[in-house]
XYZ file of C-alpha atoms in Angstrom:
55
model
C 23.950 -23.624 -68.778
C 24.502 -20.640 -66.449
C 26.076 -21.395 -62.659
C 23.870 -22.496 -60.376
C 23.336 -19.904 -57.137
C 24.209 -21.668 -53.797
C 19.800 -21.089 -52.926
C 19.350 -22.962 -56.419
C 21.781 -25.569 -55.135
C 19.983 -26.105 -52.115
C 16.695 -26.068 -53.874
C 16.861 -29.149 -56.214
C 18.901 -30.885 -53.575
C 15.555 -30.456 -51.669
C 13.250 -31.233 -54.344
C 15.799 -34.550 -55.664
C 15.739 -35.419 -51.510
C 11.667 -35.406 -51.803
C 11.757 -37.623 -55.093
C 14.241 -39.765 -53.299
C 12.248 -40.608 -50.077
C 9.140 -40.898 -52.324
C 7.394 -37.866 -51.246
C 7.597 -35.392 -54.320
C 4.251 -34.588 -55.943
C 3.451 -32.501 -59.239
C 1.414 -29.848 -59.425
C -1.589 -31.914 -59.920
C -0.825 -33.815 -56.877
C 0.371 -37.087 -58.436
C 2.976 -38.666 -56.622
C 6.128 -38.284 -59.296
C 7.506 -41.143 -60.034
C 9.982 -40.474 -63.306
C 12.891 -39.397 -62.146
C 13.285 -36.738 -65.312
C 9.743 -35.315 -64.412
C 11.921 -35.047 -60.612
C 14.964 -33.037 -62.544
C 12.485 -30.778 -64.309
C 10.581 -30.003 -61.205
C 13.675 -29.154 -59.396
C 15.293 -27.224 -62.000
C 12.015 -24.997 -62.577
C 11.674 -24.438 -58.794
C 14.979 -23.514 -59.043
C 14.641 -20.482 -61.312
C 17.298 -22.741 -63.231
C 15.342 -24.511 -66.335
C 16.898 -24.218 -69.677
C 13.211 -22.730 -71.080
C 13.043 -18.744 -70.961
C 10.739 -16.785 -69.825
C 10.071 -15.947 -73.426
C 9.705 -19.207 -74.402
């Protein structure tokens, strides 16, 4: 996996500090519970999932 950017850094700390304090929600609005569904949510609002674009 490529570095992570000091904004991506700062972005799934944000996202992981949501999960944490219980307030992270998914798309649909569902309160996210699973902390992997947490790491994929970070990483994608990141710009820093594995997935292409192409994929």
């Amino acid at each position: 996996m490529p570095k992570q950017t000091p904004a991506q850094k700062r972005k799934i700390e944000k996202v992981m500090g949501e999960f944490k304090d219980g307030d992270l929600k998914s798309a649909s609005g569902a309160r996210v519970k699973d902390r992997d569904q947490a790491i994929a949510i970070a990483l994608s609002e990141a710009g820093a999932s594995k997935k292409g674009k192409d994929s």
